[in-house]
Short mmCIF file of C-alpha atoms in Angstrom, two decimals:
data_model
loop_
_atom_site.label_atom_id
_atom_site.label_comp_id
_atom_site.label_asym_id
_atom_site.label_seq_id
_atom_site.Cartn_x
_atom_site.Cartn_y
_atom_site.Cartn_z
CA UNK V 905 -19.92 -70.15 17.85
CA UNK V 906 -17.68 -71.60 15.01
CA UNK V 907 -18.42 -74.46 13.17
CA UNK V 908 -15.50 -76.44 11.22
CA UNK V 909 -16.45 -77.91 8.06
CA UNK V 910 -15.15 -81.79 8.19
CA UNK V 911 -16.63 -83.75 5.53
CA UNK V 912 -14.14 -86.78 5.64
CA UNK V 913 -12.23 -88.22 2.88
CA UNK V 914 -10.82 -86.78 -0.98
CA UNK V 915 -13.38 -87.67 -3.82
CA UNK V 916 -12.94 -86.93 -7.27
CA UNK V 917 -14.24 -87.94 -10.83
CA UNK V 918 -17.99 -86.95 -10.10
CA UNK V 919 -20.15 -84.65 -11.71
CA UNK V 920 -20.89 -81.12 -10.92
CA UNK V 921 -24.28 -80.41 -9.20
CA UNK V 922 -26.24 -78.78 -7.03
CA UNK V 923 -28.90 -79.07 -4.37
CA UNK V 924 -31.51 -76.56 -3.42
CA UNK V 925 -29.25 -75.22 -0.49
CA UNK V 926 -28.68 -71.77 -0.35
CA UNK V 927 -24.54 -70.32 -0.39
CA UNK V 928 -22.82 -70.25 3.31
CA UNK V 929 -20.65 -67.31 4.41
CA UNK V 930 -17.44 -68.90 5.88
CA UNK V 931 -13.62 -67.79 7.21
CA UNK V 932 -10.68 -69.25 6.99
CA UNK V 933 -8.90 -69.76 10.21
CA UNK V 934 -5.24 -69.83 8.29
CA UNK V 935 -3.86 -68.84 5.05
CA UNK V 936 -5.55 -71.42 2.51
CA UNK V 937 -4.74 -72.52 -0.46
CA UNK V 938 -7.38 -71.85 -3.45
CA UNK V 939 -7.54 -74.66 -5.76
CA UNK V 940 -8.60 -75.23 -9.46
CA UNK V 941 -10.21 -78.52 -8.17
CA UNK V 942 -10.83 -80.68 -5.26
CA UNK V 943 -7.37 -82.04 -4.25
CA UNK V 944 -4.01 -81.39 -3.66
CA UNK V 945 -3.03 -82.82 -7.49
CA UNK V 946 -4.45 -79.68 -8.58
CA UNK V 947 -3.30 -76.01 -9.38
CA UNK V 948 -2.66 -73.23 -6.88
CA UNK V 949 -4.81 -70.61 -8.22
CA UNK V 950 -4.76 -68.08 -5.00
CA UNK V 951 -4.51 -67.69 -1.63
CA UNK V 952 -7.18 -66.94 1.12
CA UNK V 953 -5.69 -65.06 4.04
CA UNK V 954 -6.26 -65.96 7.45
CA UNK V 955 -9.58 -64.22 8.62
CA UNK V 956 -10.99 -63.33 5.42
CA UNK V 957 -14.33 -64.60 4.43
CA UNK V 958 -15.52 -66.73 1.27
CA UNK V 959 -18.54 -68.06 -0.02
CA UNK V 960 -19.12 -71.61 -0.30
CA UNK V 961 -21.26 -72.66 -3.03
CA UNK V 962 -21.60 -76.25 -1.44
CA UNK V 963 -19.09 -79.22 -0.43
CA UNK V 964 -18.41 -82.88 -1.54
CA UNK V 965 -20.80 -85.23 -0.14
CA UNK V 966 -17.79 -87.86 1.01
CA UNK V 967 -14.86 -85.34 1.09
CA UNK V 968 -13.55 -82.19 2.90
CA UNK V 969 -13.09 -79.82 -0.36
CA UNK V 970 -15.93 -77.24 -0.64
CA UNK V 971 -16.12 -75.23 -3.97
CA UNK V 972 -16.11 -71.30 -3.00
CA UNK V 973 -15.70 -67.79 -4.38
CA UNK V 974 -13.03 -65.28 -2.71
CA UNK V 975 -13.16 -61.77 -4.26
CA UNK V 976 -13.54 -62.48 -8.28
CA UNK V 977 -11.73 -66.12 -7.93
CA UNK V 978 -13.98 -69.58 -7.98
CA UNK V 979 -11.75 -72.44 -6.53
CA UNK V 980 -12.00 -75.54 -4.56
CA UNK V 981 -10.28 -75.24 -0.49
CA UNK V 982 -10.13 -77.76 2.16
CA UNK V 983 -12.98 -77.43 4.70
CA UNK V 984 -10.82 -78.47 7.45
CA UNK V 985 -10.16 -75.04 7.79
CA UNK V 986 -13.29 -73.09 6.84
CA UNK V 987 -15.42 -71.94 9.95
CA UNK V 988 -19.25 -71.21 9.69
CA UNK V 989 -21.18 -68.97 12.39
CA UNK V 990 -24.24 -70.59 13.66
CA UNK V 991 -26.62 -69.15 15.99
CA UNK V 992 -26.24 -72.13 18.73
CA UNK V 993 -24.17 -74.54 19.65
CA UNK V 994 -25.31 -77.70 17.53
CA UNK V 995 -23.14 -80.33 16.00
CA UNK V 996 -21.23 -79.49 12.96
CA UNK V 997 -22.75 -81.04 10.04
CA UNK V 998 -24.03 -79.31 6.72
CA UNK V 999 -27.46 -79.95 7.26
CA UNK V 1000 -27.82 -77.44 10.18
CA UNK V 1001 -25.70 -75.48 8.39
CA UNK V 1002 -27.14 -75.34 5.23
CA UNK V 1003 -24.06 -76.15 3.35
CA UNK V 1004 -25.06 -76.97 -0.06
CA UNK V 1005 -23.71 -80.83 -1.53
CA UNK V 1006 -22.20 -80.56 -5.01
CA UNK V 1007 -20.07 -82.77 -6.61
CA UNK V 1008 -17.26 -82.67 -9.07
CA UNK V 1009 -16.11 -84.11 -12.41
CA UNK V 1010 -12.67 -83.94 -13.78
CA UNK V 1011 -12.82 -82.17 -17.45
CA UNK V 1012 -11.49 -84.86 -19.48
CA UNK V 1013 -9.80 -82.62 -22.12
CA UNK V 1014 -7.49 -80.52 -19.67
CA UNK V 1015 -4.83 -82.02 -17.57
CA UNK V 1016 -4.31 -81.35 -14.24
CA UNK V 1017 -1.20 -79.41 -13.19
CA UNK V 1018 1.48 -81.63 -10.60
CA UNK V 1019 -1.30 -84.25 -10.56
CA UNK V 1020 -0.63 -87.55 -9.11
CA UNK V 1021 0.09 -90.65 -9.81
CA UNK V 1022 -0.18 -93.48 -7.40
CA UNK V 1023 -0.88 -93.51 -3.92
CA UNK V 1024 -0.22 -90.56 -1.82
CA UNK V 1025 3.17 -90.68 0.00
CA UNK V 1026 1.41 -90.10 3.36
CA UNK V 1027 -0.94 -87.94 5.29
CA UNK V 1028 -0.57 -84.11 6.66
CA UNK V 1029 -0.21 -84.51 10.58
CA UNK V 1030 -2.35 -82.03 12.72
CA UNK V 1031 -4.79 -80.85 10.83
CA UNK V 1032 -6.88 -78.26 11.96
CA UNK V 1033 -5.27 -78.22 15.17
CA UNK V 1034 -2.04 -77.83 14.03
CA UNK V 1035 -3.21 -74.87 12.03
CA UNK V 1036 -4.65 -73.39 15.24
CA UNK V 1037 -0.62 -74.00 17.40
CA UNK V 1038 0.56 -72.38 13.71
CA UNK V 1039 -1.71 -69.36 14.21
CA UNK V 1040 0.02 -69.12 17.93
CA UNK V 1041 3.28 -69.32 16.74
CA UNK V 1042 2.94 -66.65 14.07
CA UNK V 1043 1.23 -64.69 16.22
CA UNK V 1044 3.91 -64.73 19.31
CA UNK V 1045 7.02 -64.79 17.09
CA UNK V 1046 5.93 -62.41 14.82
CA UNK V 1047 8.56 -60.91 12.20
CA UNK V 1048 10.75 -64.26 13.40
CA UNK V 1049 8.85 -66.34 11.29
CA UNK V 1050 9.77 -64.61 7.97
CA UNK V 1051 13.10 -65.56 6.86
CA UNK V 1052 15.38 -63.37 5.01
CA UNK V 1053 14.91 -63.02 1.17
CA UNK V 1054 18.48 -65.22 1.29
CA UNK V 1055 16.58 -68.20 2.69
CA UNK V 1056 13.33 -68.24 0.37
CA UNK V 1057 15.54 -67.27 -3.28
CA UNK V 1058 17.74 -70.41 -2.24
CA UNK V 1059 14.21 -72.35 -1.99
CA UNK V 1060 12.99 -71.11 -4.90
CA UNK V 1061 16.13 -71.31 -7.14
CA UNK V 1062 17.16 -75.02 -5.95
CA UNK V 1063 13.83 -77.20 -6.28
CA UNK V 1064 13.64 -80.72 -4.72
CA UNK V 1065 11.35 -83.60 -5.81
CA UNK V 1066 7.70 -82.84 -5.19
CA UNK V 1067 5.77 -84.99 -2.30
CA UNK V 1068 2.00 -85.16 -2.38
CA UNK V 1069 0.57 -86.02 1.72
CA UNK V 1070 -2.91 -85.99 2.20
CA UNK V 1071 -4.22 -82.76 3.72
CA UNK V 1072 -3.57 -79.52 2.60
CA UNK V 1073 -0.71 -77.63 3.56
CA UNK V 1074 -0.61 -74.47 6.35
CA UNK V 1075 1.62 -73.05 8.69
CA UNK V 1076 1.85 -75.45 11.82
CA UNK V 1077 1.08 -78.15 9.63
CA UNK V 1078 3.20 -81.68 10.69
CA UNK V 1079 5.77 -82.93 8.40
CA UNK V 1080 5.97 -87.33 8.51
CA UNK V 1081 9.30 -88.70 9.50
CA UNK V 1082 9.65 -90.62 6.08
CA UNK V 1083 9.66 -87.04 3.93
CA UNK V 1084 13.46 -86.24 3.42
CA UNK V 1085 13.34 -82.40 3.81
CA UNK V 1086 16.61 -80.04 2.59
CA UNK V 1087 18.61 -78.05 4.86
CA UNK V 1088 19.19 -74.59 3.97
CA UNK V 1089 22.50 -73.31 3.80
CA UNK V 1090 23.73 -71.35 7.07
CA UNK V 1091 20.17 -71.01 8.51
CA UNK V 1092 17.69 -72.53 11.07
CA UNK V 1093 15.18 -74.10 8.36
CA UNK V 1094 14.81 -76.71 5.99
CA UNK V 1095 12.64 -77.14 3.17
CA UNK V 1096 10.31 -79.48 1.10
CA UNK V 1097 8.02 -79.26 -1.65
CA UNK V 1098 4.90 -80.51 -0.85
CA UNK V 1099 1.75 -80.97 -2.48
CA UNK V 1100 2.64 -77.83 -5.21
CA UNK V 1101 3.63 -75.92 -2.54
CA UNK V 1102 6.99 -74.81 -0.99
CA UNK V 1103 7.89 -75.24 3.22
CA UNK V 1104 9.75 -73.96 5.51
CA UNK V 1105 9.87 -76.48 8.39
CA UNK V 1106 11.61 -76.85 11.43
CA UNK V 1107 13.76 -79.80 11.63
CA UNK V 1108 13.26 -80.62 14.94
CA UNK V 1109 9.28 -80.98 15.46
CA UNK V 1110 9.15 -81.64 11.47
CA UNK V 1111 6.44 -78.82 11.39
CA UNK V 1112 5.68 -76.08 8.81
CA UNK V 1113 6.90 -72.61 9.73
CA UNK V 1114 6.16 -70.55 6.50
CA UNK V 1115 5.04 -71.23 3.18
CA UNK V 1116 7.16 -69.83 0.26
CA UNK V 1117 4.73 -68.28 -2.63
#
């Protein structure tokens, strides 16, 4: 069965180790972003596609980032939405699945791309579960998600003020009431940019319909 890695809350500004774990295979369940470090303050540096599988070198003791390899690209992704196959049901913590503990130390000499600064303006709603509904909806909608090139060069080419939530951002992903999102012009969506990434969301259920690379 799958196992979801949930390793609680974001920690930064520790140093890099290892233990004497050995690397887990893993999928993720959604698109995910790939990260240059543990948060959503840092860099986009790829994309994992729904279904395809990474290594993870090992996860934050006190946080849900895990540090893995896709392809020829090292990055940090949210475990909330990493799956592990174990051979029986058990409960999902690292130790039964051998998930090596590392931890993770800002490079004082480079600066962090978007990072920020002061406290976060609220928290992803959903989670995991909403990635699961956004999965459904993708799925029985199909080609209705996509909008139009129109809708995503009007996103691109008219920017609004970045919001950082905690959580990482995926399709079916809930938007909080107190995030003022941006209607597009003669369509169904609006938009926000949220933790370095662009959203499609619809208005009524505040929830992410597409993300805009």
């Amino acid at each position: 069965m799958s196992m979801t890695f949930k390793l609680g809350a974001t920690v930064t500004g520790l140093l890099l180790a290892s233990s004497a774990f050995a690397e887990t295979s893993a999928t993720a369940f959604t698109d995910l972003n790939l990260r240059a470090g543990p948060g959503v303050s840092h860099d986009i540096v790829g994309v994992i596609p729904a279904s395809q599988s990474v290594t993870v070198d090992g996860c934050l003791e006190a946080s849900n980032w895990c540090r893995v390899s896709y392809g020829e690209t090292n990055g940090w992704a949210s475990g909330d939405y990493l799956t592990a196959m174990v051979a029986s049901p058990i409960y999902a913590n690292r130790e039964q699945l051998a998930v090596e503990t590392v931890t993770y130390e800002k490079d004082p000499d480079s600066a962090v791309g978007g990072s920020v600064t002061g406290a976060l303006a609220g928290a992803i709603l959903g989670g995991p579960a909403g990635a699961v509904i956004g999965a459904g909806l993708g799925a029985g909608l199909g080609s209705a998600v996509a909008p139009d090139e129109r809708v995503t060069t009007y996103v691109r080419e008219n920017p609004v003020d970045p919001v950082y939530l905690d959580g990482e951002v995926v399709v079916g992903a809930g938007i909080p009431e107190d995030v003022t999102l941006a209607e597009v012009p003669e369509s169904e969506y609006h938009y926000a940019y949220i933790n370095g990434t662009r959203v499609l969301v619809e208005r009524e259920k505040r929830q992410v319909v597409y993300i805009v690379r």
